[in-house]
mmCIF file of C-alpha atoms in Angstrom:
data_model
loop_
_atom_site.group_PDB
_atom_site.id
_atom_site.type_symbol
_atom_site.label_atom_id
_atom_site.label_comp_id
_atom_site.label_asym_id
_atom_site.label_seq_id
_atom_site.Cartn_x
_atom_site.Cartn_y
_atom_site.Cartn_z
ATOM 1 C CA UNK A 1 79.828 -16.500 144.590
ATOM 2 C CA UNK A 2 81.559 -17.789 148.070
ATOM 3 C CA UNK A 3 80.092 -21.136 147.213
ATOM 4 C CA UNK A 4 80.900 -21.546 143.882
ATOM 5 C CA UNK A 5 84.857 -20.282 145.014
ATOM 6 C CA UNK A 6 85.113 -22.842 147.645
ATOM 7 C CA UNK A 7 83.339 -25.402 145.184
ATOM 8 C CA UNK A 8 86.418 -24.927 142.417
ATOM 9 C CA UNK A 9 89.032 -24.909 145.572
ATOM 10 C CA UNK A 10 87.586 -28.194 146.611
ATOM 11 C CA UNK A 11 87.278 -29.465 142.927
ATOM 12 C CA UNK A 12 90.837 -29.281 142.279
ATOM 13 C CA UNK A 13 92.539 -30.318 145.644
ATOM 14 C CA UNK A 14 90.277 -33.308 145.688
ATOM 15 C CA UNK A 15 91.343 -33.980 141.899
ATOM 16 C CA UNK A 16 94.640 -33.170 142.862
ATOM 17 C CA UNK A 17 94.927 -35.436 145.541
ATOM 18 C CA UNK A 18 92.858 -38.349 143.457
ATOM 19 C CA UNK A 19 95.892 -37.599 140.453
ATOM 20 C CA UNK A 20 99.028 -38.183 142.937
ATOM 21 C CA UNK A 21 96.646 -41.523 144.097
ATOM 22 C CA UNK A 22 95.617 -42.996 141.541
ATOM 23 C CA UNK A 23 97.974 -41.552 138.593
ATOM 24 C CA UNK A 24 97.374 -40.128 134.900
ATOM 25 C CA UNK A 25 96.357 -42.586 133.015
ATOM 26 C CA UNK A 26 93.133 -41.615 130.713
ATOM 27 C CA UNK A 27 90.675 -44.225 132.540
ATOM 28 C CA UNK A 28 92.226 -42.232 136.028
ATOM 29 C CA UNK A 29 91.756 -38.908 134.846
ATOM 30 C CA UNK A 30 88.225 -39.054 134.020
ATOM 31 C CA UNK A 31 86.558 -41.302 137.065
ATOM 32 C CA UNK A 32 88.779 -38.623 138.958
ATOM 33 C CA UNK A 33 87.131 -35.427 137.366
ATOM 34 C CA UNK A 34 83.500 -37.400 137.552
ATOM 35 C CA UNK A 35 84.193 -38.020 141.356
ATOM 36 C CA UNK A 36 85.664 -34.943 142.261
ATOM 37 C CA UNK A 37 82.946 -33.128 140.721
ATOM 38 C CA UNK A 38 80.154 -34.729 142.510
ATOM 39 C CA UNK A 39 81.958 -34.220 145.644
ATOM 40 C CA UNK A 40 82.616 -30.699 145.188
ATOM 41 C CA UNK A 41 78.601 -30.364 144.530
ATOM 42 C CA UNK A 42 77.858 -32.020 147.312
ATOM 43 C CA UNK A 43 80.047 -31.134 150.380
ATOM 44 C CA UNK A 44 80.879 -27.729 148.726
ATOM 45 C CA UNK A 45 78.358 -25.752 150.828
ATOM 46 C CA UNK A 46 80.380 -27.475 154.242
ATOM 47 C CA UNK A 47 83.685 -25.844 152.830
ATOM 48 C CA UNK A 48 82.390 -22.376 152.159
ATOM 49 C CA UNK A 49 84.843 -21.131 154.936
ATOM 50 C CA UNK A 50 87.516 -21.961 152.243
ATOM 51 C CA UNK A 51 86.520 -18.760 150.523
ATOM 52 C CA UNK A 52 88.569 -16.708 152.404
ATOM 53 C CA UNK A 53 91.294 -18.882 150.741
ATOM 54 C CA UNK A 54 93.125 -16.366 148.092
ATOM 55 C CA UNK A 55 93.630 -17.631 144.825
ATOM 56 C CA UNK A 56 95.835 -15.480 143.399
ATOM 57 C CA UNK A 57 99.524 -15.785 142.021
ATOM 58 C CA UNK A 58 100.542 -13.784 145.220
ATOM 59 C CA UNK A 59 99.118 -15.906 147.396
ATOM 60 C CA UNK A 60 100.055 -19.320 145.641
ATOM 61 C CA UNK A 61 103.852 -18.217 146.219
ATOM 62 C CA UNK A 62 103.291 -17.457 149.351
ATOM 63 C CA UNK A 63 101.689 -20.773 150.132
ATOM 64 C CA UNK A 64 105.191 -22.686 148.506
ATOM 65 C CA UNK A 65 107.371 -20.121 150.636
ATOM 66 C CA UNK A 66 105.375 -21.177 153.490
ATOM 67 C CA UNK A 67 105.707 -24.632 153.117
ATOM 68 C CA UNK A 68 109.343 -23.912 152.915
ATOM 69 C CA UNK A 69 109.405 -21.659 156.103
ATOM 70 C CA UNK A 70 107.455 -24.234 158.063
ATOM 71 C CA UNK A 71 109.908 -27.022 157.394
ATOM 72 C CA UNK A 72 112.581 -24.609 158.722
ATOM 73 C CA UNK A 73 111.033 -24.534 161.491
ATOM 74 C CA UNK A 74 110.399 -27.321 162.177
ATOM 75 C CA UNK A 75 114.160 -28.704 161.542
ATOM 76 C CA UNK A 76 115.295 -26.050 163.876
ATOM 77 C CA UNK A 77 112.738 -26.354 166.870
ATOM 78 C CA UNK A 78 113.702 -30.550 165.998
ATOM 79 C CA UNK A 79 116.892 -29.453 166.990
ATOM 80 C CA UNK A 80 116.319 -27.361 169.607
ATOM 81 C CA UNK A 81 114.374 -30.051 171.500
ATOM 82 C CA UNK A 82 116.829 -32.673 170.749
ATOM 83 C CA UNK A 83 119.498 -30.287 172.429
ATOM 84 C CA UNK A 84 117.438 -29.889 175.403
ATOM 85 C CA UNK A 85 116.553 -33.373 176.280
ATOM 86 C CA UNK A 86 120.349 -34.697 175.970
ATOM 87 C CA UNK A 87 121.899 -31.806 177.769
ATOM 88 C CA UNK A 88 122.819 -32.917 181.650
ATOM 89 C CA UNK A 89 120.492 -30.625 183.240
ATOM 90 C CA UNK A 90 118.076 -30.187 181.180
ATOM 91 C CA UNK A 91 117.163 -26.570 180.186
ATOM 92 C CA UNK A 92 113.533 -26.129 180.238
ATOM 93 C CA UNK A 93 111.284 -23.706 181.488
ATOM 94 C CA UNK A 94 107.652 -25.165 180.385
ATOM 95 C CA UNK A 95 104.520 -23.021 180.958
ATOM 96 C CA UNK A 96 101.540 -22.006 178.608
ATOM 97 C CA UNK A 97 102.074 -18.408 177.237
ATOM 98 C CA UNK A 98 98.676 -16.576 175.812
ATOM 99 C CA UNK A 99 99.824 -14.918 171.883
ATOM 100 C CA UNK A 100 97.772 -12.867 169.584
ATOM 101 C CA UNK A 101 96.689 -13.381 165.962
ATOM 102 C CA UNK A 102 95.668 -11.116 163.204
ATOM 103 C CA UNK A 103 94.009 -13.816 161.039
ATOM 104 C CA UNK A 104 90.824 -13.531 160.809
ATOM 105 C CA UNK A 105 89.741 -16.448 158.885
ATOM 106 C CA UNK A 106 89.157 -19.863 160.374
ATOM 107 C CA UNK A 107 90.761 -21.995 158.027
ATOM 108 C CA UNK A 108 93.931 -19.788 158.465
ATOM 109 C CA UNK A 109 93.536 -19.828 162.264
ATOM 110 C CA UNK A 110 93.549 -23.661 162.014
ATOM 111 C CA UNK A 111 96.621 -23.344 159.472
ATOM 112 C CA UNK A 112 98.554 -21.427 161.969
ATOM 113 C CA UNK A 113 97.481 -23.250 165.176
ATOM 114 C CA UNK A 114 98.376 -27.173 164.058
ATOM 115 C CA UNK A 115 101.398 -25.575 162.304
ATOM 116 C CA UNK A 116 102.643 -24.288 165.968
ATOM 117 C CA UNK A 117 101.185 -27.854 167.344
ATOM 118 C CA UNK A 118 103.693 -29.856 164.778
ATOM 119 C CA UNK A 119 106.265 -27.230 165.565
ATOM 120 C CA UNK A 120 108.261 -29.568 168.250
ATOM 121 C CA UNK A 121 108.370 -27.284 171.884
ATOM 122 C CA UNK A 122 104.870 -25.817 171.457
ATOM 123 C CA UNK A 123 101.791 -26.626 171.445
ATOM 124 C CA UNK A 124 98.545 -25.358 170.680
ATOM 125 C CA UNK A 125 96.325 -25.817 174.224
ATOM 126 C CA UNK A 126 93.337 -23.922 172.993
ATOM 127 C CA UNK A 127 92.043 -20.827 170.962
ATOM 128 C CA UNK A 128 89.550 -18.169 171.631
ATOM 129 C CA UNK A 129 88.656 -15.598 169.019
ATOM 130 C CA UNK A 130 92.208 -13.799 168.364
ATOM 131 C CA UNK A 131 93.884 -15.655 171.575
ATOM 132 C CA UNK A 132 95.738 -18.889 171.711
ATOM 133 C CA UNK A 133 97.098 -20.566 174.748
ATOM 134 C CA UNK A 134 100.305 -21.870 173.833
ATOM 135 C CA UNK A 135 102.187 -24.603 175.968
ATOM 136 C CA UNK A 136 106.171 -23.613 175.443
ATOM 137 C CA UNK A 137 108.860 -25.277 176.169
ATOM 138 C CA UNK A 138 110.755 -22.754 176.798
ATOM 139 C CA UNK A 139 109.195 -19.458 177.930
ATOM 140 C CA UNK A 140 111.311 -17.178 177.267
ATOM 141 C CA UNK A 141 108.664 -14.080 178.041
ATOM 142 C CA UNK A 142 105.292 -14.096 179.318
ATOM 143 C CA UNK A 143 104.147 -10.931 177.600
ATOM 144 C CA UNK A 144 101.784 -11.155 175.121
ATOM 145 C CA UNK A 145 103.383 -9.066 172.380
ATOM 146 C CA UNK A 146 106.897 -11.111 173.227
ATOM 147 C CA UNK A 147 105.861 -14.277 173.062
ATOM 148 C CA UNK A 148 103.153 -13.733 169.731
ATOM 149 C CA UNK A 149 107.022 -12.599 167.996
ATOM 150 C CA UNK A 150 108.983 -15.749 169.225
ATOM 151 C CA UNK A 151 105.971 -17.859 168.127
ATOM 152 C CA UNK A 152 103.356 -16.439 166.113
ATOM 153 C CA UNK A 153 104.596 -14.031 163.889
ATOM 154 C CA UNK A 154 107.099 -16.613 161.480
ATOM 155 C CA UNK A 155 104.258 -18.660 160.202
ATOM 156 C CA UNK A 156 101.548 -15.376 160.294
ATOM 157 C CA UNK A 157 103.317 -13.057 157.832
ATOM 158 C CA UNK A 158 102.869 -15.677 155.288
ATOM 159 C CA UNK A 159 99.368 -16.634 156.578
ATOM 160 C CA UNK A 160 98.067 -13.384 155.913
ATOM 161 C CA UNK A 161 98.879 -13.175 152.632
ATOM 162 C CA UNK A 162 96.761 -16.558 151.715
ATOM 163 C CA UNK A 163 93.874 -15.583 153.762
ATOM 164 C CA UNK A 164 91.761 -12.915 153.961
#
């Protein structure tokens, strides 16, 4: 059953992304199914982590309104950092700060980890099991619960609801 979830997921994002490529005409549509569907056969037994992915119309909202709440984000930490750097002297206080997830699936692990990494002023350093090292630019607390709020805890409340 796992497989044949993770082969639909990968099914439609790869005809998804073949669509927005290659556009709608009726020759596009159907090498774009015919592909798609031997590369969902083939690779979908390498993507089986995907079926902690939730396909339900909960978690598809949740996915736009995280999309939406990672761009915030990301504008604000943008500005943040842009603040800091042309300011006279230059208020950092840089370290690596250990946070805390919940998530227990990889793919949302990954999700949450490169969304911190493209957040400007962190950085994801490493991850081990529910544990990520976090380079800040800012450390504002070294406690685990702290910092896992200031960081973590935006992008996971949506992250939870997508993932298992």
């Amino acid at each position: 059953m796992k497989r044949i979830k993770s082969g639909i997921i990968l099914f439609l994002l790869l005809f998804l992304f073949w669509v927005l490529l290659a556009g709608t005409g009726r020759n596009e549509i159907i090498v774009g199914g015919l592909i798609s569907a031997v590369l969902s056969l083939l690779f979908s037994p390498r993507v089986s982590k995907m079926g902690c992915l939730k396909l339900n119309p909960k978690a598809i909202f949740f996915m736009f309104l995280y999309i939406l709440v990672f761009f915030r984000e990301l504008i604000k930490s943008t500005f943040d950092v842009a603040r800091r750097v042309i300011s006279k002297n230059l208020p950092i206080n840089p370290g690596i700060v250990k946070v805390k997830t919940k998530l227990s699936c990889p793919v949302g692990r990954t999700i949450l980890a490169n969304s911190i990494t493209l957040t400007p002023g962190t950085m994801t350093v490493e991850t081990k099991g529910e544990y990520f090292y976090i380079h800040w630019i800012d450390i504002q607390s070294d406690n685990i619960q702290e910092a896992t709020e200031s960081i973590v805890s935006t992008f996971e409340k949506y992250l939870e609801v997508i993932f298992e």
